[in-house]
Amino acid sequence: MKKSFTLLLLAATTGAFAQKLETLTVEKIMRDPKWIGVSPSNVHWGDDSKKIYFNWNPENADRDELFSITPSDIKAVKISIDEQKTLVPEYGQWNKKHTLKVYEKNGDIYIFELKTGNEQQLTSTTDRESNPSFGSDESKVLFIRGENLYSLKLNGGQLIQLTNFVHSAATAAVPQAAGRRGRQGAGGKGDQAASGNDQERWLKSEQLELFDIIKVKDKDRKLDSIERKEFEPKKLKEIAVDDKAVGGVTLSPDGHYITYRLVKLPEGEKRTIVPDYVTASGFTEDIPNREKVGGPQATSESFIFDTQRDSVYKIVTSAIPGIKDIPEYIKDYPKELEQRTKRSDDRKVSIRGPYWSEDGKNAVVIVTAQDNKDKWIMKLDPSTGNLSPLDREHNDAWVGGPGRGNGGWTDNTHFYFESEASGYAHIYLVDVNDGSKKQLTSGKWEVQTLQLSNDKKAFYFTANMEHPGITNFYRVAVTSGEPVKITSMKGMSEISLSPDEKWLAIRYSYTNKPWELYVQPNKPGATATQVTNSTTEEFKSYPWRAPEIITFKNRYGSDVYAHLYLPKNPDPAKPAVVFVHGAGYLQNVEYGWSYYFREYMFNNMLADNGYTVLDMDYSGSAGYGRDWRTAIYRHMGGKDLTDQVDGVKMLVDKYGVNPKHVGLYGGSYGGFMTLMAMFTEPDVFAAGGAIRSVTDWAHYNHGYTDEILNEPYNDEKAYRLSSPIYFADGLKGNLLMLHGMVDQNVNYQDIVRLEQKLIELHKDNWELASYPVEDHAFEQPSSWADEYKRIFKLFETTLKK
């Protein structure tokens, strides 16, 4: 009996008796995703390049656990809690020789020696220390305590405070006065008398005139004061910062300059509140949430503290090229244009850096305009705070794309950065002495990640060079040349390069194959060896489609990339469904496992039920360069929506879809697009499932919306043109809306406002399904299942008539 049980358990764990997935249903595919298998995640190397660590859950436990492998032994080993406690954090900063690493852990500073594996705790205080780094000669560790910069000499040396930020003028005066009184009470009293009222000052003058003893004491007091000042140690300069927050405190390599940023937080900012109805307390609880676009924003200024001159001064931004430029869209508002022209204000900017060259002779800052229209690479003269231009990237829409914040030094005179100046994100190198620039990569593809090699002679990067939906890993010399392709698997690859640059840990996936871990030598043409096999036998028992990636021309003559799911047995009604991915700036048409894996499975189910399904990277999607990214500027629901309409026309013309039987669905931005389609293209789309949808962009957050639509009080036209609530009267087809009630991204208020608008318009062909415990990204399998059962029912009852 015991032997039989053992065999039964072994068969179950090896999948011999695993359930087969022969027919797709909503209940099956919307279960806890563990039924698919849990892919490895958070892949990273140990500091010595000997081990690869990753989170994984091959045994379907309650939580993922930490595992490791080595390049020579790829059998995954579970890391115990005791061993995890001894692991050095993957973050931190190395010294130049890559032998010592400093990092913060639990609010204290530690140093790790790679050769011995020894970890030493450098600080142990109740204050929080953070942001550790090595000083230029690497004999000291710099770190932040509170808001101030400190220097700690290694090997038991002296701790020195380098800055003294004071949060009000009154606070700054108190220590000085208290210090004088503490050193000698008589001197303090004399000072107080000297600063008294008219009567006190007259009496003192009379005393000095009448009595010699008073004159002698007064003279002695003054001499004592002079003598005390001679012996008094120099005090650290108090830097008044009023009510501003301090950040970005950096010491120049030679210790001459300290740069910092003062941030003025917004005043009078009103934030949304999200009511949570299903709570442990039984009471409705309010969740403080976010701002709305156009609300008061934080502003910042950057300063330099010259430690030798004991002086503080601003980094000067007034001479930045184009600092007074008025955004192009303001021309649509003549009165505002006239007022701004008269004021001739400098635009608000924020400064990142400075980035110091290793020898400390050059400093560069990256400046971005708060209106999102410009990014400047500027050389900083630390002795004056003046800036001189090295590069300006301007976009009448908004500056963005992958790698827009990347930058660093290849040597003491050359600074690298990424720019979309050519139309695609590429690597550039600028000589900070003569201003000459060189573009190192080029083509109609994007550099998506970027890393400088240890010897600073090459760049490693991932890019979609051979196809927009395929990423691989490349190397290119800093001196320029043809990029060398290192990985070669067709699909999507996320690369973690070992610290010694000899190995690659690769998280790889294909369209119908979830992410797995591979390891490969860092050599062109080398073979990648699979480490994990995470998918369950049940998942593998179904023949998941690898939808064909097609292109079609939109009405503007551009190629639109799309996934096409064709049914083996088309329904007689010839229905079609368009899936609209979310986020706007996201790429979904790839040869890789989708972030929208549930929708991928649902699309398979739709195809099994006779639907043709189209899923496209519409205008505004990531992966296709600057012009595609910004095609939705000032009109969301414009070109991105006409791409959907043009895609439907292609399905009708080429695949025989019935034009009266077309529906669409999507979440977040996809939900917004569904609403715009149902309201403004009612003759194209007969039914729509709009999930967690933005209904009025004036009620979304600032950081996303203001890039694309500016601000509602500055560019009302863009908001009216882009918000579904203004077009709700156009609804003809059948609309299903679905929204989480504790959505902290697109607030539930958004869909309630549209619901009220539809009621006032006397529309009756719509429904709203609310999910009381769900945030923006649903978590409960029961909610996912309910949501997609409703969407499937919508399509079945409206598109197959």
mmCIF file with all atom_site columns, C-alpha atoms in Angstrom, residues 355-364 407-416 428-433 436 438 452-459 478-479:
data_model
loop_
_atom_site.group_PDB
_atom_site.id
_atom_site.type_symbol
_atom_site.label_atom_id
_atom_site.label_alt_id
_atom_site.label_comp_id
_atom_site.label_asym_id
_atom_site.label_entity_id
_atom_site.label_seq_id
_atom_site.pdbx_PDB_ins_code
_atom_site.Cartn_x
_atom_site.Cartn_y
_atom_site.Cartn_z
_atom_site.occupancy
_atom_site.B_iso_or_equiv
_atom_site.pdbx_formal_charge
_atom_site.auth_seq_id
_atom_site.auth_comp_id
_atom_site.auth_asym_id
_atom_site.auth_atom_id
_atom_site.pdbx_PDB_model_num
ATOM 1  C CA . TYR A 1 355 ? 27.866 63.621 -13.530 1.00 0.00 ? 355 TYR A CA 1
ATOM 2  C CA . TRP A 1 356 ? 31.560 64.146 -12.735 1.00 0.00 ? 356 TRP A CA 1
ATOM 3  C CA . SER A 1 357 ? 34.378 62.782 -14.876 1.00 0.00 ? 357 SER A CA 1
ATOM 4  C CA . GLU A 1 358 ? 36.705 60.465 -12.994 1.00 0.00 ? 358 GLU A CA 1
ATOM 5  C CA . ASP A 1 359 ? 39.484 63.064 -12.844 1.00 0.00 ? 359 ASP A CA 1
ATOM 6  C CA . GLY A 1 360 ? 37.025 65.666 -11.507 1.00 0.00 ? 360 GLY A CA 1
ATOM 7  C CA . LYS A 1 361 ? 37.852 68.186 -14.225 1.00 0.00 ? 361 LYS A CA 1
ATOM 8  C CA . ASN A 1 362 ? 34.505 68.027 -16.062 1.00 0.00 ? 362 ASN A CA 1
ATOM 9  C CA . ALA A 1 363 ? 30.888 67.968 -14.945 1.00 0.00 ? 363 ALA A CA 1
ATOM 10 C CA . VAL A 1 364 ? 27.739 67.432 -16.994 1.00 0.00 ? 364 VAL A CA 1
ATOM 11 C CA . GLY A 1 407 ? 24.120 59.123 -19.387 1.00 0.00 ? 407 GLY A CA 1
ATOM 12 C CA . GLY A 1 408 ? 27.697 58.705 -18.235 1.00 0.00 ? 408 GLY A CA 1
ATOM 13 C CA . TRP A 1 409 ? 31.389 58.975 -19.052 1.00 0.00 ? 409 TRP A CA 1
ATOM 14 C CA . THR A 1 410 ? 33.431 56.740 -21.326 1.00 0.00 ? 410 THR A CA 1
ATOM 15 C CA . ASP A 1 411 ? 36.574 58.673 -20.390 1.00 0.00 ? 411 ASP A CA 1
ATOM 16 C CA . ASN A 1 412 ? 37.403 62.038 -18.845 1.00 0.00 ? 412 ASN A CA 1
ATOM 17 C CA . THR A 1 413 ? 36.276 64.053 -21.873 1.00 0.00 ? 413 THR A CA 1
ATOM 18 C CA . HIS A 1 414 ? 33.482 62.039 -23.538 1.00 0.00 ? 414 HIS A CA 1
ATOM 19 C CA . PHE A 1 415 ? 29.926 61.792 -22.254 1.00 0.00 ? 415 PHE A CA 1
ATOM 20 C CA . TYR A 1 416 ? 27.373 59.324 -23.645 1.00 0.00 ? 416 TYR A CA 1
ATOM 21 C CA . TYR A 1 428 ? 25.434 59.319 -28.844 1.00 0.00 ? 428 TYR A CA 1
ATOM 22 C CA . LEU A 1 429 ? 28.853 60.420 -27.638 1.00 0.00 ? 429 LEU A CA 1
ATOM 23 C CA . VAL A 1 430 ? 29.832 64.067 -27.113 1.00 0.00 ? 430 VAL A CA 1
ATOM 24 C CA . ASP A 1 431 ? 33.267 65.567 -26.522 1.00 0.00 ? 431 ASP A CA 1
ATOM 25 C CA . VAL A 1 432 ? 32.717 68.010 -23.648 1.00 0.00 ? 432 VAL A CA 1
ATOM 26 C CA . ASN A 1 433 ? 35.732 70.115 -24.627 1.00 0.00 ? 433 ASN A CA 1
ATOM 27 C CA . SER A 1 436 ? 31.668 67.458 -31.271 1.00 0.00 ? 436 SER A CA 1
ATOM 28 C CA . LYS A 1 438 ? 29.062 61.161 -32.755 1.00 0.00 ? 438 LYS A CA 1
ATOM 29 C CA . LEU A 1 452 ? 28.873 50.431 -20.427 1.00 0.00 ? 452 LEU A CA 1
ATOM 30 C CA . SER A 1 453 ? 31.458 47.637 -20.213 1.00 0.00 ? 453 SER A CA 1
ATOM 31 C CA . ASN A 1 454 ? 33.797 47.449 -17.235 1.00 0.00 ? 454 ASN A CA 1
ATOM 32 C CA . ASP A 1 455 ? 36.766 48.630 -19.290 1.00 0.00 ? 455 ASP A CA 1
ATOM 33 C CA . LYS A 1 456 ? 34.652 51.417 -20.841 1.00 0.00 ? 456 LYS A CA 1
ATOM 34 C CA . LYS A 1 457 ? 35.612 50.303 -24.337 1.00 0.00 ? 457 LYS A CA 1
ATOM 35 C CA . ALA A 1 458 ? 32.202 48.984 -25.422 1.00 0.00 ? 458 ALA A CA 1
ATOM 36 C CA . PHE A 1 459 ? 28.482 49.305 -24.870 1.00 0.00 ? 459 PHE A CA 1
ATOM 37 C CA . VAL A 1 478 ? 32.729 53.071 -27.921 1.00 0.00 ? 478 VAL A CA 1
ATOM 38 C CA . THR A 1 479 ? 34.765 54.204 -30.919 1.00 0.00 ? 479 THR A CA 1
#
